[in-house]
Short mmCIF file of C-alpha atoms in Angstrom, two decimals:
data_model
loop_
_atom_site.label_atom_id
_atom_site.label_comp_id
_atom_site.label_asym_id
_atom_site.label_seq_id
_atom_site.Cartn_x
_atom_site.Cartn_y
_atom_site.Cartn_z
CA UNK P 1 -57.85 18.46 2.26
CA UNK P 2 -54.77 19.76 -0.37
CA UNK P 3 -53.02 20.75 3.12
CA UNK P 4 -53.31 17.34 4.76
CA UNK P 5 -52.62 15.45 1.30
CA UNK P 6 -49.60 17.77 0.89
CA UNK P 7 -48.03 17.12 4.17
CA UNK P 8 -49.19 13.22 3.78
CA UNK P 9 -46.75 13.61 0.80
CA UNK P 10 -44.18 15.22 2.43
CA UNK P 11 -43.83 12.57 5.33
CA UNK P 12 -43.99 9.90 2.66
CA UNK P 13 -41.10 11.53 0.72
CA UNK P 14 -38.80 12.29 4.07
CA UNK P 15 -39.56 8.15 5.19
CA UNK P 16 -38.25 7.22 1.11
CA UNK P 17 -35.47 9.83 1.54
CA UNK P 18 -34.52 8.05 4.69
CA UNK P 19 -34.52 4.99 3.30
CA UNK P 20 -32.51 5.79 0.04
CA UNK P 21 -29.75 7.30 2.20
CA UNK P 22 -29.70 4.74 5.30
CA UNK P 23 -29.15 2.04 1.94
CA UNK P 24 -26.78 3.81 0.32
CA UNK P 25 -25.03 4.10 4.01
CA UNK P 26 -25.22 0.29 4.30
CA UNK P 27 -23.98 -0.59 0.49
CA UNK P 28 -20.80 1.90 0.68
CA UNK P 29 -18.60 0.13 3.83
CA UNK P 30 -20.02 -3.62 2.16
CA UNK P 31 -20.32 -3.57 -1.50
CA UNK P 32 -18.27 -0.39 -2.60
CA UNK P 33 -15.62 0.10 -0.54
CA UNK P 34 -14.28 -2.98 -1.21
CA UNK P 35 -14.74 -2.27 -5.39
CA UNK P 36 -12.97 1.73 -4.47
CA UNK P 37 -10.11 0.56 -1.97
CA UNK P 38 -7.24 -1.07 -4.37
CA UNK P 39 -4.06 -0.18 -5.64
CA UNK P 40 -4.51 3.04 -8.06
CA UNK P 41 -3.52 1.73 -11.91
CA UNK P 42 -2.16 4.91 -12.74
CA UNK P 43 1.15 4.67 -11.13
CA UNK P 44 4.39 6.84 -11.64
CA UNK P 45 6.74 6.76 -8.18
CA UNK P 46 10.42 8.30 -8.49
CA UNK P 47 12.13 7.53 -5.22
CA UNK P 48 15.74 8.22 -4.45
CA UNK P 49 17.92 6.83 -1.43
CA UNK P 50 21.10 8.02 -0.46
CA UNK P 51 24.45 6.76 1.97
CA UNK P 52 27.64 8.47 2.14
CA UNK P 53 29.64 5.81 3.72
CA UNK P 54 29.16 2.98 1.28
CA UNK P 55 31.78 -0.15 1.09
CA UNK P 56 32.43 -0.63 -2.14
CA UNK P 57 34.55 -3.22 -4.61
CA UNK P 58 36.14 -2.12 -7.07
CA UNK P 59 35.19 -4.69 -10.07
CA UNK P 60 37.30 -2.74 -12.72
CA UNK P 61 40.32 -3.75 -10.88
CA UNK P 62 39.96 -7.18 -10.48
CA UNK P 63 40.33 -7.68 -14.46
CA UNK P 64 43.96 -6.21 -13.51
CA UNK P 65 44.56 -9.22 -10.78
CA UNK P 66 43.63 -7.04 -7.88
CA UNK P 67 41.35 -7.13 -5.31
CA UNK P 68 40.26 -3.27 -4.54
CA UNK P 69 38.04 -2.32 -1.62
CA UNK P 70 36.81 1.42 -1.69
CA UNK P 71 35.29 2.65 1.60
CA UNK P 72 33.42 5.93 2.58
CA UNK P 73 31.91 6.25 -1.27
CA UNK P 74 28.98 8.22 -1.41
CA UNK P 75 26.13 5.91 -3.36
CA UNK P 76 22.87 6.86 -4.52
CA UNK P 77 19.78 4.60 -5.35
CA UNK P 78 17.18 6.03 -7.95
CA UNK P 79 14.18 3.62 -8.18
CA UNK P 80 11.43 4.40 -10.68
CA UNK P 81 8.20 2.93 -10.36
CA UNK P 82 5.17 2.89 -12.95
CA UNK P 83 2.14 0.77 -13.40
CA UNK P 84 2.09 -1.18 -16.83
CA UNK P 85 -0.27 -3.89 -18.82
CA UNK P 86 -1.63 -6.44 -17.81
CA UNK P 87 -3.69 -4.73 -15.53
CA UNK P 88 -8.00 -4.44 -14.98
CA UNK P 89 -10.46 -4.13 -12.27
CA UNK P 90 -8.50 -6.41 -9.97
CA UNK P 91 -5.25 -6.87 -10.88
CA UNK P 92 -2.04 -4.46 -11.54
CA UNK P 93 1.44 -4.90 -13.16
CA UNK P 94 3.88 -2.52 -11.40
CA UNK P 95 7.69 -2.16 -12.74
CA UNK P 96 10.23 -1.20 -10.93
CA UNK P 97 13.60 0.08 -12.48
CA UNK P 98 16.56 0.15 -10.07
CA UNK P 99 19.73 1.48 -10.22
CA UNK P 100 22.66 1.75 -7.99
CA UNK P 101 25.62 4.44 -8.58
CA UNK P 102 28.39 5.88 -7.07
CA UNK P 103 28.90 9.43 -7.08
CA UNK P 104 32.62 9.82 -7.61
CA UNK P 105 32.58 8.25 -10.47
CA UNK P 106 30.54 8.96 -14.24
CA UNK P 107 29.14 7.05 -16.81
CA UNK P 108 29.21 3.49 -16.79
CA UNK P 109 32.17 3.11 -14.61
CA UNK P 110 29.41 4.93 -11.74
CA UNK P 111 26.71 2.01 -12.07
CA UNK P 112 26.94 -0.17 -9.01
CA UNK P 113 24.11 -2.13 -9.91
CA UNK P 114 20.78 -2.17 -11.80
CA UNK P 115 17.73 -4.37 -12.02
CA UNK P 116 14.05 -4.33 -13.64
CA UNK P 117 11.88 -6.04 -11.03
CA UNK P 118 8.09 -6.81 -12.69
CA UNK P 119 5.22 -8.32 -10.79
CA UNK P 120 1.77 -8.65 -11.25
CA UNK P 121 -0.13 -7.97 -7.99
CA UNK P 122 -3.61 -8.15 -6.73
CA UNK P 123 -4.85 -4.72 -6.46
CA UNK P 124 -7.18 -5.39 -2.86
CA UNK P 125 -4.29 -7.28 -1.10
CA UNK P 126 -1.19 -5.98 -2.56
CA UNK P 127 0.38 -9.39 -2.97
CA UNK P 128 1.53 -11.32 -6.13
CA UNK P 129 -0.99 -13.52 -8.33
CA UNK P 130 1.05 -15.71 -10.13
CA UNK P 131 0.08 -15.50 -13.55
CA UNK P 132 1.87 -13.89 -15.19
CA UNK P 133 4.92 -14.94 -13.02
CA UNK P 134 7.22 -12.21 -12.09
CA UNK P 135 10.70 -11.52 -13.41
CA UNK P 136 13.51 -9.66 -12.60
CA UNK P 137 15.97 -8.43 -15.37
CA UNK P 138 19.41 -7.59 -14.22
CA UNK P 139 21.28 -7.52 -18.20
CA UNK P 140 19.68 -4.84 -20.64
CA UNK P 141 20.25 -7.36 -23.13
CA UNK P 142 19.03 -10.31 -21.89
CA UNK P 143 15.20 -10.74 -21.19
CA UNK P 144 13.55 -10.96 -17.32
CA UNK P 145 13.87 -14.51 -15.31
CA UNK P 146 11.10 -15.74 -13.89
CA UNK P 147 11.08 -15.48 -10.11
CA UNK P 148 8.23 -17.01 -7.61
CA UNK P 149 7.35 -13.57 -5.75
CA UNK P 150 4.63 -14.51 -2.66
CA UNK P 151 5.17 -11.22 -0.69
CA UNK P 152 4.48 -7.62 -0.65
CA UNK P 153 7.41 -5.10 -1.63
CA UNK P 154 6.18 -1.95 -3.02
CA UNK P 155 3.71 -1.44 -0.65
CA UNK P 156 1.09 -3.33 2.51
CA UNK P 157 -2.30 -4.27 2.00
CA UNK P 158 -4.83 -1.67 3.12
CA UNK P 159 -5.61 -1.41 6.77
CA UNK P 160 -2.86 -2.74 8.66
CA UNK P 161 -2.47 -5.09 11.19
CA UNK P 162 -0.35 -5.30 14.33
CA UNK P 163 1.72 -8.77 12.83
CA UNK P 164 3.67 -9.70 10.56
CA UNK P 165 3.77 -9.91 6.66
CA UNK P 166 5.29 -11.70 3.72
CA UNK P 167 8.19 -9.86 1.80
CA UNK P 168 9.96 -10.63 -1.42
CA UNK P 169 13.33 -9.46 -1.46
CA UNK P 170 14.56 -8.90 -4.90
CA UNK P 171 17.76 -9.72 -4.69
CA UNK P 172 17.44 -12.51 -2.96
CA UNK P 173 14.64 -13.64 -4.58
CA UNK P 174 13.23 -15.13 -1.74
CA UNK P 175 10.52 -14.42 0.30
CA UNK P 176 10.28 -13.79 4.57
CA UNK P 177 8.10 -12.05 7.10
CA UNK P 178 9.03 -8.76 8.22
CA UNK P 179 7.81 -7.81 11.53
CA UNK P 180 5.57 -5.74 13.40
CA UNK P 181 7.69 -3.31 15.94
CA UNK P 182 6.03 -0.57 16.84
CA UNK P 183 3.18 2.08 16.46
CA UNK P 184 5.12 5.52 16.28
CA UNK P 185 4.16 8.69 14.40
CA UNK P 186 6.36 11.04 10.93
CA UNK P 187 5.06 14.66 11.06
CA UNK P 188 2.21 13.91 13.06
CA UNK P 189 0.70 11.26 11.58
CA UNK P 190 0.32 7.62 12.96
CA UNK P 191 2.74 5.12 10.84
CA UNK P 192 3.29 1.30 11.86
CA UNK P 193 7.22 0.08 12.24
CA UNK P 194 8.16 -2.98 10.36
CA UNK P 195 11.89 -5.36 10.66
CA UNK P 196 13.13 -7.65 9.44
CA UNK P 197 17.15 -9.01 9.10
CA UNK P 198 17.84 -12.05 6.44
CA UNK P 199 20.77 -13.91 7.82
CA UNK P 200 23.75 -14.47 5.32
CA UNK P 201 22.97 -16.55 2.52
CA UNK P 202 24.51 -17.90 -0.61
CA UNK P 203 23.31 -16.22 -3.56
CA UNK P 204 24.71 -18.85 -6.12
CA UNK P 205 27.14 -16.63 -7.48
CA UNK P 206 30.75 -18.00 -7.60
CA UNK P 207 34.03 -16.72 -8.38
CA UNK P 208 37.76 -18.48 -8.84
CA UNK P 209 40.82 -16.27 -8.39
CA UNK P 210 44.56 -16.70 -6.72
CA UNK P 211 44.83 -16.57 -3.35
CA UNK P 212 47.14 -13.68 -3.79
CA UNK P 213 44.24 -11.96 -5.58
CA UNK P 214 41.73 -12.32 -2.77
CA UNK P 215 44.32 -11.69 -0.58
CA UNK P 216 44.09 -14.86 1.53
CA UNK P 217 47.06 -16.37 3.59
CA UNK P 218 48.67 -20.03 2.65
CA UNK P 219 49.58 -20.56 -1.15
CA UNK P 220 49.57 -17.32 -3.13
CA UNK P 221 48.88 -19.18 -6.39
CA UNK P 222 46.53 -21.88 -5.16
CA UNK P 223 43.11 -21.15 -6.52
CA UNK P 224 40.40 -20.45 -4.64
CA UNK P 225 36.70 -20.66 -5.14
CA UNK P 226 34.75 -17.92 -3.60
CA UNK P 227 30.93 -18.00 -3.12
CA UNK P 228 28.65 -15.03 -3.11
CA UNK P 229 26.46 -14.33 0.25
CA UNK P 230 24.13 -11.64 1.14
CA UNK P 231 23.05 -10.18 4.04
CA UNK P 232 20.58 -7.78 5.01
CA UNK P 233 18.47 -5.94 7.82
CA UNK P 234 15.23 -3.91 6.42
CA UNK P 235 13.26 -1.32 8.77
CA UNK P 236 10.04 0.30 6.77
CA UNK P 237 7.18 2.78 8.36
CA UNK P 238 4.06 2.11 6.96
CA UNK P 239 0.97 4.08 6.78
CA UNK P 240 -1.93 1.36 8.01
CA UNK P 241 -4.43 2.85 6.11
CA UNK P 242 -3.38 3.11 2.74
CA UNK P 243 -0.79 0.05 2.97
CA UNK P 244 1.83 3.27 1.79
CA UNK P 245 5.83 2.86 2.48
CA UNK P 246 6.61 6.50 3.54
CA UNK P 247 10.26 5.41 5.05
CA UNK P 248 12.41 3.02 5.28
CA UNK P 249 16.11 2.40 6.21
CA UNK P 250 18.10 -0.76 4.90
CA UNK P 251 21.34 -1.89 5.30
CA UNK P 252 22.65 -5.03 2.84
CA UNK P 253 25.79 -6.39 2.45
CA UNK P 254 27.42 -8.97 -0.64
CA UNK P 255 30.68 -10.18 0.23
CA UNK P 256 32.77 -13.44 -1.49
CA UNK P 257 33.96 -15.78 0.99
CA UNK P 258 34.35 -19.73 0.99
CA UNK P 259 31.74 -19.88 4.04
CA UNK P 260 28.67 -17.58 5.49
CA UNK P 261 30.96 -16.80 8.54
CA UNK P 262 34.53 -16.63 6.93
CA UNK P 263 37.10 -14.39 8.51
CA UNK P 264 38.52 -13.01 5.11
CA UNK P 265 35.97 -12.31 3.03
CA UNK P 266 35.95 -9.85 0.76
CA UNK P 267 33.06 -7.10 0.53
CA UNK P 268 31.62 -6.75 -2.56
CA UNK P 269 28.67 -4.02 -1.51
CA UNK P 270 27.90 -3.07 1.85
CA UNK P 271 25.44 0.15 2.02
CA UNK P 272 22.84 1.78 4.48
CA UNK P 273 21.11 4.02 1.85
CA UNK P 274 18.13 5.89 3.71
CA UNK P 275 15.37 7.78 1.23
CA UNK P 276 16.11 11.72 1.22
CA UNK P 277 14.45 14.16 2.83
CA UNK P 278 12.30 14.90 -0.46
CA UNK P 279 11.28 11.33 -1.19
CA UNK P 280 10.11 11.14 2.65
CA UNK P 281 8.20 14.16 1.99
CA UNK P 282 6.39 13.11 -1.08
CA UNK P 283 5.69 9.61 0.11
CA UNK P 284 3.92 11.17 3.04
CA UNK P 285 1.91 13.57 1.27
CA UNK P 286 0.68 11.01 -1.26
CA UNK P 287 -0.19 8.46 1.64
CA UNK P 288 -2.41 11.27 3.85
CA UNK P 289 -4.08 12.13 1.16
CA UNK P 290 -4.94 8.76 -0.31
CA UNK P 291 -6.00 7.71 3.41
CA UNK P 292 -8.57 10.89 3.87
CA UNK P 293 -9.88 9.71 0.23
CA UNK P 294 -10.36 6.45 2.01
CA UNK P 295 -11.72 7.35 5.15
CA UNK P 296 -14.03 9.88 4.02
CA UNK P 297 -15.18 7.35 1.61
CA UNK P 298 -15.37 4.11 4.14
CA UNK P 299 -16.48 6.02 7.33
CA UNK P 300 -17.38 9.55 7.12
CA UNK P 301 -19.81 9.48 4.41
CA UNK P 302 -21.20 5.85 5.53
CA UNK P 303 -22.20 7.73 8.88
CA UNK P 304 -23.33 10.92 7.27
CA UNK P 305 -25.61 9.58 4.92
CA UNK P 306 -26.80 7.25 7.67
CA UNK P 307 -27.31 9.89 10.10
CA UNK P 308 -29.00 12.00 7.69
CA UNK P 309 -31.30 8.65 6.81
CA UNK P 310 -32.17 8.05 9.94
CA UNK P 311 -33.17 11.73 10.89
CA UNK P 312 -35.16 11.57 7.53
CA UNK P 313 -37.00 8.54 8.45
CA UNK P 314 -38.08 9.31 12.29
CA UNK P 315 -38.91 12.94 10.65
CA UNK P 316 -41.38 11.21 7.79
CA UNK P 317 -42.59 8.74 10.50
CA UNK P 318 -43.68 11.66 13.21
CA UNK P 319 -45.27 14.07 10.34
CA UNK P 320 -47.34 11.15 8.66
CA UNK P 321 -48.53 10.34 12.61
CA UNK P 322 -49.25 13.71 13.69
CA UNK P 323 -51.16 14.08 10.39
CA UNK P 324 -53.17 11.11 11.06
CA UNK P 325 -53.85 12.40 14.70
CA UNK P 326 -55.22 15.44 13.16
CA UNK P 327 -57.31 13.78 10.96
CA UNK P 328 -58.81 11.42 13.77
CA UNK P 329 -59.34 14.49 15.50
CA UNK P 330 -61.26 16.51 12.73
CA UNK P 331 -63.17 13.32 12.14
CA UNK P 332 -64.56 13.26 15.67
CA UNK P 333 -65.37 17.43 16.16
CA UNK P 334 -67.67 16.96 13.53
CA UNK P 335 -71.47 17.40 14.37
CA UNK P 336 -75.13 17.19 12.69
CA UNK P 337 -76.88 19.92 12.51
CA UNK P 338 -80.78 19.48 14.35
CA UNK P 339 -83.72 19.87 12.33
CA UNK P 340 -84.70 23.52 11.95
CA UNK P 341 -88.08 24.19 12.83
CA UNK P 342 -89.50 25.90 10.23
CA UNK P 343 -88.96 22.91 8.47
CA UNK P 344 -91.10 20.82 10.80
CA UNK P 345 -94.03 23.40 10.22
CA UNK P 346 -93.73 22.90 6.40
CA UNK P 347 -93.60 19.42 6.77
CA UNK P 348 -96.58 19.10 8.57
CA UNK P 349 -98.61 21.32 6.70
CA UNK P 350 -97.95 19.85 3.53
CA UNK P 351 -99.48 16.94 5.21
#
């Protein structure tokens, strides 16, 4: 009997190990998953971005009455990226400190540009809540302006799709979809191609100078009012899984002119910077092995654990039947024993 009730007990215990584990399967991919897969809070990204053929204007000189245009400058763009408060359980604040230099020159004659771009995203989707609003801070001392951000820029939401998506560009503070291209592969692993180009647009920046100065033709002392434009074209490779930029190429151009299309305007920034061969490397890294964390976590372990329930659970089912066959069986081998004579002849005579 303490054989049968032991292996009773053990088929019970294998069908309520099956069960724990085939649950646990189920509640990972639907309830947990969701609650694991969002944007890290600890977040500390140094990226730099490099172009050796940069146009450049040369704003020092035009306090001197002169409009300079330096081509072939080598230009580098460091961009520092942290996570920062507010941020909880579903939402994170990331910063994003930009600065653009050019190498032939030091100090603060070498700063091109420089910005402080802060937004508050949701840390499932990747894209902007709007409370706080963002800002974007372009004089250290003058505080952020508010900016209405609506699209991803640091990184995609988790698992990709083949379409497009929203993206803020900073420094045109607008947002437009960028573009599914193309699934390709970096290094061997699978990335998804994204474009976009943002025709020329005016910026709201304007400047008056001599037409001498810009160097137009007609009147060299007539005065003329130049606006600001901007132009770009943005290509980015995305890891699907993790949502992760690991490359990207982007030219942009700012040039003064009186119209979008104007046949003598003047360049104020045109650049192609690329990120280096380092930056590539790192980003890559980082996004293979956040996406094994992920699939391990969303697929792998879901189907272990629910393979290993479901063995566990047709195991406990067949030993708890084959121990109730065997005790059906014992039950009907069993026979009374006949009436031994002698105890016939002692009942009678004691009658």
């Amino acid at each position: 009997m303490a054989t049968v009730r032991t292996k009773r007990a053990a088929a019970l215990g294998l069908i309520g190990l099956g069960a724990g584990f085939t649950t646990v399967a189920v509640l990972i991919p639907t309830y947990a998953a969701p609650k694991l897969v969002k944007t890290p809070l600890s977040i500390d990204a140094p990226t730099v971005a490099t172009d050796n053929n940069a146009t450049l204007l040369d704003m020092g000189a035009i306090d001197t009455g002169k409009v300079v245009i330096n081509s072939g400058v080598a230009v580098t763009v460091q961009q520092y990226v942290t996570g920062e408060e507010p941020s909880n359980s579903d939402i994170v604040t990331i910063q994003s400190t930009q600065k653009v230099t050019r190498d032939d020159r030091e100090g603060d004659a070498a700063v091109v540009s420089a910005n402080v771009y802060r937004v508050t995203v949701d840390r499932a989707t990747a894209l902007p809540v709007q409370d706080p609003p963002a800002t974007i801070q372009r004089y250290a001392d003058k505080p952020g302006e508010e900016v209405v951000a609506e699209g991803v820029n640091f990184k995609f939401p988790f698992h990709l799709q083949k379409q497009s998506y929203p993206y803020f560009d900073t420094l045109a503070r607008e947002t437009y979809p960028i573009d599914f291209v193309e699934t390709t592969q970096i290094d061997g692993t699978e990335v998804f191609h994204f474009s976009h180009t943002i025709d020329p647009m005016d910026t709201g920046g304007k400047l008056t100078l001599p037409a001498s100065v810009w160097g137009l033709s007609g009147d060299p002392d007539a005065q003329v009012l130049m606006h600001r434009f901007y132009t770009a074209k943005r290509d980015l490779w995305v890891e699907p899984v993790t949502g992760a930029i690991v490359a990207g190429n982007q030219y942009a151009r700012q040039y003064y002119a009186r119209t979008a299309d104007d046949p003598e305007s003047v360049t104020i920034v045109e650049m192609a910077p690329a990120l280096d061969a380092q930056t590539k490397s790192e980003q890559l890294a980082q996004a293979v092995r956040y996406k094994r964390l992920i699939v391990w976590g969303t697929q792998y372990a879901p189907m272990g654990l629910g393979a290993v329930g479901v063995i566990s659970l047709l195991g406990g089912a067949a030993l708890l039947w084959r121990n109730r066959q065997i005790d059906s069986t014992a039950g009907s081998d069993v026979q009374v024993a006949a009436p031994h004579e002698d105890y016939d002849r002692i009942s009678t005579a004691t009658h």
